[in-house]
Amino acid sequence: MRWREGRRGGGIEDRRGLGGGKMAGGGLVAIVIMLIGYFVFGIDPFTTQQLISDFDSAGMQQHGEEGTPRDEAGLFVDIIGANINDVWSARLNGYRAPKVVLYDAGTQTGCGFGQAAMGPFYCPNDATVYLDLRFWREMETQLGASGADFARAYVIAHEFGHHVQNLVGTSDEVRKAQQHAGSESEANVYSVALELQADCYAGVWAANAYEASGGRITLEAGDLEEGLKTANAIGDDTLQRKATGRVTPEQFTHGTSAERVQWLNRGYNSGDPEQCDTFAGL
């Protein structure tokens, strides 16, 4: 994937190094266990904070340096994020870019205290994408995802997809539907549809990245396959099988590996967000 000559957005807030408290249990094992808890068992990421008791600065507001990060990983997020915004600005009337915050360990958010164990996440209350970039390494080493640039960009574009859903009201509709659901498994069906649509939106971005950047950002041979490898690695059935040796469909919250691959592909092949109706028939 060629991206280094892409437009820089300059709107990244970098809180890395500010400190945010310690992960309960500490270390890599705790992060992996909590990631699986979220992706496999459908635990709302913001309820995770209730399990954390030793964050000294959980109630403190944090403000990092804003602009374009100077390191390679931060620069990547800035350039890819700017391109995603350019794609959606051309596709969605009234589009407003989300804020993007880089952090490590934990940070205060508009949705409560955020931590690395949640993975990348979007908070609708403050319209912000939160990224602990160490998650990429955990995806690759623990979950079997690809380490290619496009695979990482797909993760970012997925979270921006949740921002689009927030702007157009899809997220609110899903929350209302879940409140009226007759069971947790029924509510999870709407969660799966929301996540698969964000995958599709990530594919829409990828299909339009070249045009929106004037050719400065482009996928190369094999890039899409690396993104599909990552989508396959983080499907609910795959994660459940790794964690417990069995699959429990009623606990799915993000969709199966096959579904995630299907919808990422659909967004990429169509390049049209209108083709991302994952809610049809619900």
mmCIF file of C-alpha atoms in Angstrom:
data_model
loop_
_atom_site.group_PDB
_atom_site.id
_atom_site.type_symbol
_atom_site.label_atom_id
_atom_site.label_comp_id
_atom_site.label_asym_id
_atom_site.label_seq_id
_atom_site.Cartn_x
_atom_site.Cartn_y
_atom_site.Cartn_z
ATOM 1 C CA MET A 1 0.000 0.000 0.000
ATOM 2 C CA ARG A 2 1.369 3.402 -0.963
ATOM 3 C CA TRP A 3 0.347 6.108 1.500
ATOM 4 C CA ARG A 4 3.294 8.311 2.573
ATOM 5 C CA GLU A 5 2.575 11.048 0.025
ATOM 6 C CA GLY A 6 -1.049 11.355 1.095
ATOM 7 C CA ARG A 7 -2.510 14.504 2.602
ATOM 8 C CA ARG A 8 -1.812 15.101 6.271
ATOM 9 C CA GLY A 9 -4.822 16.019 8.341
ATOM 10 C CA GLY A 10 -2.964 17.470 11.295
ATOM 11 C CA GLY A 11 -5.843 16.925 13.706
ATOM 12 C CA ILE A 12 -4.534 14.007 15.752
ATOM 13 C CA GLU A 13 -4.462 14.409 19.529
ATOM 14 C CA ASP A 14 -1.522 12.390 20.806
ATOM 15 C CA ARG A 15 -1.866 11.361 24.448
ATOM 16 C CA ARG A 16 0.736 8.627 24.283
ATOM 17 C CA GLY A 17 3.147 8.799 27.143
ATOM 18 C CA LEU A 18 0.840 10.836 29.363
ATOM 19 C CA GLY A 19 -0.072 7.804 31.431
ATOM 20 C CA GLY A 20 -3.547 6.618 32.197
ATOM 21 C CA GLY A 21 -3.224 4.061 34.927
ATOM 22 C CA LYS A 22 -2.292 0.400 34.994
ATOM 23 C CA MET A 23 -4.163 -2.476 33.457
ATOM 24 C CA ALA A 24 -5.690 -4.671 36.100
ATOM 25 C CA GLY A 25 -3.761 -7.945 36.117
ATOM 26 C CA GLY A 26 -1.064 -6.239 34.089
ATOM 27 C CA GLY A 27 0.778 -7.248 30.981
ATOM 28 C CA LEU A 28 0.059 -8.956 27.711
ATOM 29 C CA VAL A 29 -2.013 -11.786 29.166
ATOM 30 C CA ALA A 30 -4.535 -9.392 30.701
ATOM 31 C CA ILE A 31 -4.872 -7.469 27.440
ATOM 32 C CA VAL A 32 -5.475 -10.621 25.400
ATOM 33 C CA ILE A 33 -7.997 -12.039 27.871
ATOM 34 C CA MET A 34 -9.972 -8.782 27.910
ATOM 35 C CA LEU A 35 -9.872 -8.484 24.116
ATOM 36 C CA ILE A 36 -11.365 -11.946 23.835
ATOM 37 C CA GLY A 37 -13.933 -11.045 26.472
ATOM 38 C CA TYR A 38 -15.086 -8.131 24.338
ATOM 39 C CA PHE A 39 -15.007 -9.745 20.896
ATOM 40 C CA VAL A 40 -16.159 -13.211 21.936
ATOM 41 C CA PHE A 41 -18.636 -12.669 24.741
ATOM 42 C CA GLY A 42 -20.061 -9.340 23.641
ATOM 43 C CA ILE A 43 -19.191 -7.411 26.787
ATOM 44 C CA ASP A 44 -19.859 -3.720 26.182
ATOM 45 C CA PRO A 45 -16.345 -2.218 26.093
ATOM 46 C CA PHE A 46 -17.311 0.579 28.432
ATOM 47 C CA THR A 47 -18.422 -1.803 31.156
ATOM 48 C CA THR A 48 -14.868 -3.110 31.227
ATOM 49 C CA GLN A 49 -13.891 -0.122 33.324
ATOM 50 C CA GLN A 50 -15.906 -1.601 36.199
ATOM 51 C CA LEU A 51 -13.356 -4.409 36.372
ATOM 52 C CA ILE A 52 -10.443 -2.015 36.725
ATOM 53 C CA SER A 53 -9.687 -0.736 40.211
ATOM 54 C CA ASP A 54 -6.162 0.630 40.045
ATOM 55 C CA PHE A 55 -6.312 3.543 37.620
ATOM 56 C CA ASP A 56 -4.846 6.411 39.629
ATOM 57 C CA SER A 57 -5.872 9.023 37.118
ATOM 58 C CA ALA A 58 -9.190 7.623 35.893
ATOM 59 C CA GLY A 59 -11.066 10.807 36.753
ATOM 60 C CA MET A 60 -8.537 13.241 35.316
ATOM 61 C CA GLN A 61 -8.959 14.993 32.012
ATOM 62 C CA GLN A 62 -6.091 14.479 29.598
ATOM 63 C CA HIS A 63 -4.967 16.703 26.773
ATOM 64 C CA GLY A 64 -2.228 15.667 24.405
ATOM 65 C CA GLU A 65 -0.314 17.437 21.689
ATOM 66 C CA GLU A 66 -2.423 18.101 18.600
ATOM 67 C CA GLY A 67 -1.195 18.002 15.018
ATOM 68 C CA THR A 68 0.570 15.416 12.885
ATOM 69 C CA PRO A 69 2.558 12.905 14.966
ATOM 70 C CA ARG A 70 6.218 12.652 14.112
ATOM 71 C CA ASP A 71 6.563 8.889 14.411
ATOM 72 C CA GLU A 72 5.777 6.469 11.578
ATOM 73 C CA ALA A 73 2.736 4.855 13.195
ATOM 74 C CA GLY A 74 1.198 8.174 14.184
ATOM 75 C CA LEU A 75 1.863 9.629 10.737
ATOM 76 C CA PHE A 76 0.141 6.613 9.194
ATOM 77 C CA VAL A 77 -2.994 7.213 11.266
ATOM 78 C CA ASP A 78 -3.015 10.905 10.355
ATOM 79 C CA ILE A 79 -2.657 10.345 6.604
ATOM 80 C CA ILE A 80 -5.074 7.418 6.416
ATOM 81 C CA GLY A 81 -7.580 9.262 8.592
ATOM 82 C CA ALA A 82 -7.381 12.345 6.371
ATOM 83 C CA ASN A 83 -8.013 10.204 3.310
ATOM 84 C CA ILE A 84 -10.982 8.468 4.931
ATOM 85 C CA ASN A 85 -12.421 11.890 5.736
ATOM 86 C CA ASP A 86 -11.922 13.002 2.134
ATOM 87 C CA VAL A 87 -13.757 9.919 0.857
ATOM 88 C CA TRP A 88 -16.719 10.415 3.168
ATOM 89 C CA SER A 89 -16.855 14.171 2.579
ATOM 90 C CA ALA A 90 -17.463 13.387 -1.076
ATOM 91 C CA ARG A 91 -19.997 10.666 -0.311
ATOM 92 C CA LEU A 92 -22.033 12.084 2.570
ATOM 93 C CA ASN A 93 -23.628 15.521 2.638
ATOM 94 C CA GLY A 94 -22.847 17.349 5.855
ATOM 95 C CA TYR A 95 -20.058 14.968 6.815
ATOM 96 C CA ARG A 96 -18.045 16.127 9.831
ATOM 97 C CA ALA A 97 -14.729 14.507 10.588
ATOM 98 C CA PRO A 98 -14.344 12.728 13.911
ATOM 99 C CA LYS A 99 -11.608 13.594 16.350
ATOM 100 C CA VAL A 100 -8.832 11.017 16.622
ATOM 101 C CA VAL A 101 -6.957 10.344 19.854
ATOM 102 C CA LEU A 102 -3.855 8.176 20.172
ATOM 103 C CA TYR A 103 -3.175 6.848 23.653
ATOM 104 C CA ASP A 104 -1.502 4.025 25.500
ATOM 105 C CA ALA A 105 -2.734 1.979 28.451
ATOM 106 C CA GLY A 106 -5.813 4.102 29.223
ATOM 107 C CA THR A 107 -7.403 7.499 28.755
ATOM 108 C CA GLN A 108 -10.509 9.463 29.663
ATOM 109 C CA THR A 109 -13.213 9.537 26.979
ATOM 110 C CA GLY A 110 -16.706 10.890 26.553
ATOM 111 C CA CYS A 111 -17.930 7.335 27.134
ATOM 112 C CA GLY A 112 -16.012 6.659 30.341
ATOM 113 C CA PHE A 113 -12.511 5.449 30.925
ATOM 114 C CA GLY A 114 -11.051 3.823 27.816
ATOM 115 C CA GLN A 115 -8.277 1.274 27.835
ATOM 116 C CA ALA A 116 -6.159 -0.744 25.457
ATOM 117 C CA ALA A 117 -8.021 -3.958 26.275
ATOM 118 C CA MET A 118 -11.021 -2.585 24.364
ATOM 119 C CA GLY A 119 -9.064 -2.429 21.139
ATOM 120 C CA PRO A 120 -9.721 0.520 18.813
ATOM 121 C CA PHE A 121 -13.119 2.037 19.558
ATOM 122 C CA TYR A 122 -15.405 4.906 18.641
ATOM 123 C CA CYS A 123 -17.198 6.960 21.276
ATOM 124 C CA PRO A 124 -20.389 8.579 19.918
ATOM 125 C CA ASN A 125 -20.688 10.926 22.901
ATOM 126 C CA ASP A 126 -17.614 12.912 21.865
ATOM 127 C CA ALA A 127 -17.467 11.755 18.213
ATOM 128 C CA THR A 128 -13.926 10.482 18.690
ATOM 129 C CA VAL A 129 -11.971 7.483 17.458
ATOM 130 C CA TYR A 130 -9.604 6.179 20.145
ATOM 131 C CA LEU A 131 -6.586 4.141 19.103
ATOM 132 C CA ASP A 132 -3.952 2.395 21.180
ATOM 133 C CA LEU A 133 -1.608 1.426 18.364
ATOM 134 C CA ARG A 134 -0.234 -1.528 20.283
ATOM 135 C CA PHE A 135 -3.495 -3.273 19.391
ATOM 136 C CA TRP A 136 -2.092 -3.880 15.925
ATOM 137 C CA ARG A 137 0.676 -5.986 17.427
ATOM 138 C CA GLU A 138 -1.800 -7.896 19.574
ATOM 139 C CA MET A 139 -3.963 -8.600 16.509
ATOM 140 C CA GLU A 140 -0.997 -9.928 14.621
ATOM 141 C CA THR A 141 0.709 -11.969 17.325
ATOM 142 C CA GLN A 142 -2.307 -13.205 19.271
ATOM 143 C CA LEU A 143 -5.192 -13.257 16.813
ATOM 144 C CA GLY A 144 -3.424 -14.142 13.573
ATOM 145 C CA ALA A 145 -4.277 -10.942 11.709
ATOM 146 C CA SER A 146 -2.100 -9.461 8.989
ATOM 147 C CA GLY A 147 0.557 -6.864 9.772
ATOM 148 C CA ALA A 148 0.308 -5.234 6.347
ATOM 149 C CA ASP A 149 -0.418 -1.517 6.097
ATOM 150 C CA PHE A 150 -3.800 -2.022 4.490
ATOM 151 C CA ALA A 151 -4.867 -4.456 7.208
ATOM 152 C CA ARG A 152 -4.123 -1.752 9.774
ATOM 153 C CA ALA A 153 -5.871 0.874 7.676
ATOM 154 C CA TYR A 154 -8.946 -1.368 7.534
ATOM 155 C CA VAL A 155 -9.132 -1.285 11.334
ATOM 156 C CA ILE A 156 -9.020 2.531 11.304
ATOM 157 C CA ALA A 157 -11.590 2.764 8.500
ATOM 158 C CA HIS A 158 -13.917 0.426 10.423
ATOM 159 C CA GLU A 159 -13.959 2.827 13.389
ATOM 160 C CA PHE A 160 -14.565 5.793 11.079
ATOM 161 C CA GLY A 161 -17.461 3.722 9.733
ATOM 162 C CA HIS A 162 -19.008 3.828 13.198
ATOM 163 C CA HIS A 163 -18.691 7.618 13.059
ATOM 164 C CA VAL A 164 -20.638 7.636 9.796
ATOM 165 C CA GLN A 165 -23.309 5.492 11.451
ATOM 166 C CA ASN A 166 -23.476 7.988 14.284
ATOM 167 C CA LEU A 167 -23.858 10.923 11.887
ATOM 168 C CA VAL A 168 -26.678 9.366 9.872
ATOM 169 C CA GLY A 169 -28.557 8.063 12.904
ATOM 170 C CA THR A 170 -27.991 4.332 12.406
ATOM 171 C CA SER A 171 -26.342 3.941 15.805
ATOM 172 C CA ASP A 172 -29.324 5.531 17.575
ATOM 173 C CA GLU A 173 -31.742 3.275 15.714
ATOM 174 C CA VAL A 174 -29.752 0.222 16.746
ATOM 175 C CA ARG A 175 -29.727 1.271 20.397
ATOM 176 C CA LYS A 176 -33.505 1.718 20.327
ATOM 177 C CA ALA A 177 -33.991 -1.662 18.674
ATOM 178 C CA GLN A 178 -31.776 -3.313 21.262
ATOM 179 C CA GLN A 179 -33.740 -1.739 24.099
ATOM 180 C CA HIS A 180 -36.905 -3.324 22.733
ATOM 181 C CA ALA A 181 -35.302 -6.685 22.007
ATOM 182 C CA GLY A 182 -36.781 -9.656 23.801
ATOM 183 C CA SER A 183 -33.447 -11.226 24.689
ATOM 184 C CA GLU A 184 -29.709 -10.597 24.687
ATOM 185 C CA SER A 185 -29.244 -12.814 21.646
ATOM 186 C CA GLU A 186 -31.872 -10.784 19.757
ATOM 187 C CA ALA A 187 -30.130 -7.551 20.748
ATOM 188 C CA ASN A 188 -26.836 -9.000 19.540
ATOM 189 C CA VAL A 189 -28.285 -9.443 16.055
ATOM 190 C CA TYR A 190 -28.426 -5.654 15.734
ATOM 191 C CA SER A 191 -24.890 -5.323 17.072
ATOM 192 C CA VAL A 192 -23.662 -7.753 14.415
ATOM 193 C CA ALA A 193 -25.422 -5.801 11.661
ATOM 194 C CA LEU A 194 -23.851 -2.558 12.913
ATOM 195 C CA GLU A 195 -20.361 -4.050 12.925
ATOM 196 C CA LEU A 196 -20.704 -5.666 9.517
ATOM 197 C CA GLN A 197 -21.887 -2.371 8.060
ATOM 198 C CA ALA A 198 -18.770 -0.699 9.460
ATOM 199 C CA ASP A 199 -16.731 -3.395 7.701
ATOM 200 C CA CYS A 200 -18.567 -2.629 4.477
ATOM 201 C CA TYR A 201 -17.919 1.081 4.942
ATOM 202 C CA ALA A 202 -14.219 0.298 5.363
ATOM 203 C CA GLY A 203 -14.361 -1.402 1.979
ATOM 204 C CA VAL A 204 -16.092 1.642 0.484
ATOM 205 C CA TRP A 205 -13.233 3.800 1.715
ATOM 206 C CA ALA A 206 -10.615 1.460 0.220
ATOM 207 C CA ALA A 207 -12.372 1.498 -3.148
ATOM 208 C CA ASN A 208 -12.332 5.301 -3.256
ATOM 209 C CA ALA A 209 -8.984 6.026 -1.579
ATOM 210 C CA TYR A 210 -7.080 6.430 -4.853
ATOM 211 C CA GLU A 211 -9.524 8.897 -6.402
ATOM 212 C CA ALA A 212 -9.939 10.934 -3.220
ATOM 213 C CA SER A 213 -6.172 11.290 -2.828
ATOM 214 C CA GLY A 214 -5.402 12.103 -6.441
ATOM 215 C CA GLY A 215 -3.464 8.858 -6.703
ATOM 216 C CA ARG A 216 -1.258 9.479 -3.672
ATOM 217 C CA ILE A 217 -2.855 6.637 -1.712
ATOM 218 C CA THR A 218 -3.361 3.376 -3.522
ATOM 219 C CA LEU A 219 -3.708 -0.301 -2.848
ATOM 220 C CA GLU A 220 -1.149 -2.597 -4.412
ATOM 221 C CA ALA A 221 -1.301 -6.252 -5.378
ATOM 222 C CA GLY A 222 -2.155 -8.414 -2.388
ATOM 223 C CA ASP A 223 -3.310 -5.569 -0.131
ATOM 224 C CA LEU A 224 -6.994 -6.458 -0.248
ATOM 225 C CA GLU A 225 -6.153 -10.062 0.590
ATOM 226 C CA GLU A 226 -4.274 -8.898 3.692
ATOM 227 C CA GLY A 227 -7.315 -6.931 4.807
ATOM 228 C CA LEU A 228 -9.519 -9.952 4.226
ATOM 229 C CA LYS A 229 -7.097 -12.056 6.264
ATOM 230 C CA THR A 230 -7.565 -9.675 9.172
ATOM 231 C CA ALA A 231 -11.358 -9.664 8.781
ATOM 232 C CA ASN A 232 -11.263 -13.453 8.847
ATOM 233 C CA ALA A 233 -9.063 -13.516 11.960
ATOM 234 C CA ILE A 234 -11.402 -11.373 14.049
ATOM 235 C CA GLY A 235 -14.717 -13.039 13.286
ATOM 236 C CA ASP A 236 -16.728 -14.055 16.345
ATOM 237 C CA ASP A 237 -16.698 -17.763 15.480
ATOM 238 C CA THR A 238 -12.933 -17.811 14.990
ATOM 239 C CA LEU A 239 -12.279 -15.947 18.243
ATOM 240 C CA GLN A 240 -14.696 -18.121 20.196
ATOM 241 C CA ARG A 241 -13.162 -21.293 18.829
ATOM 242 C CA LYS A 242 -9.696 -20.128 19.845
ATOM 243 C CA ALA A 243 -10.845 -19.080 23.294
ATOM 244 C CA THR A 244 -13.170 -21.921 24.270
ATOM 245 C CA GLY A 245 -12.955 -24.587 21.586
ATOM 246 C CA ARG A 246 -16.616 -24.138 20.686
ATOM 247 C CA VAL A 247 -18.867 -21.656 18.906
ATOM 248 C CA THR A 248 -21.926 -19.992 20.474
ATOM 249 C CA PRO A 249 -23.781 -18.024 17.762
ATOM 250 C CA GLU A 250 -26.194 -16.327 20.176
ATOM 251 C CA GLN A 251 -23.213 -14.527 21.693
ATOM 252 C CA PHE A 252 -21.978 -13.134 18.384
ATOM 253 C CA THR A 253 -21.602 -9.334 18.415
ATOM 254 C CA HIS A 254 -19.411 -8.647 15.362
ATOM 255 C CA GLY A 255 -20.263 -11.375 12.863
ATOM 256 C CA THR A 256 -18.592 -14.542 11.688
ATOM 257 C CA SER A 257 -15.298 -14.569 9.830
ATOM 258 C CA ALA A 258 -17.109 -15.341 6.580
ATOM 259 C CA GLU A 259 -19.552 -12.472 7.117
ATOM 260 C CA ARG A 260 -16.815 -9.967 7.891
ATOM 261 C CA VAL A 261 -14.914 -10.996 4.773
ATOM 262 C CA GLN A 262 -18.119 -10.841 2.711
ATOM 263 C CA TRP A 263 -19.051 -7.309 3.761
ATOM 264 C CA LEU A 264 -15.558 -5.870 3.502
ATOM 265 C CA ASN A 265 -15.430 -7.330 0.000
ATOM 266 C CA ARG A 266 -18.859 -5.979 -0.856
ATOM 267 C CA GLY A 267 -17.919 -2.458 0.149
ATOM 268 C CA TYR A 268 -14.696 -2.652 -1.833
ATOM 269 C CA ASN A 269 -16.223 -4.160 -4.970
ATOM 270 C CA SER A 270 -19.121 -1.701 -5.066
ATOM 271 C CA GLY A 271 -17.452 1.417 -3.681
ATOM 272 C CA ASP A 272 -20.986 2.473 -2.776
ATOM 273 C CA PRO A 273 -22.259 2.896 0.806
ATOM 274 C CA GLU A 274 -25.802 2.254 -0.451
ATOM 275 C CA GLN A 275 -24.726 -1.372 -0.949
ATOM 276 C CA CYS A 276 -23.955 -1.700 2.781
ATOM 277 C CA ASP A 277 -27.448 -2.418 4.086
ATOM 278 C CA THR A 278 -26.670 -5.134 6.604
ATOM 279 C CA PHE A 279 -30.006 -4.515 8.328
ATOM 280 C CA ALA A 280 -32.199 -5.802 5.501
ATOM 281 C CA GLY A 281 -34.632 -8.347 6.839
ATOM 282 C CA LEU A 282 -34.154 -7.499 10.522
#
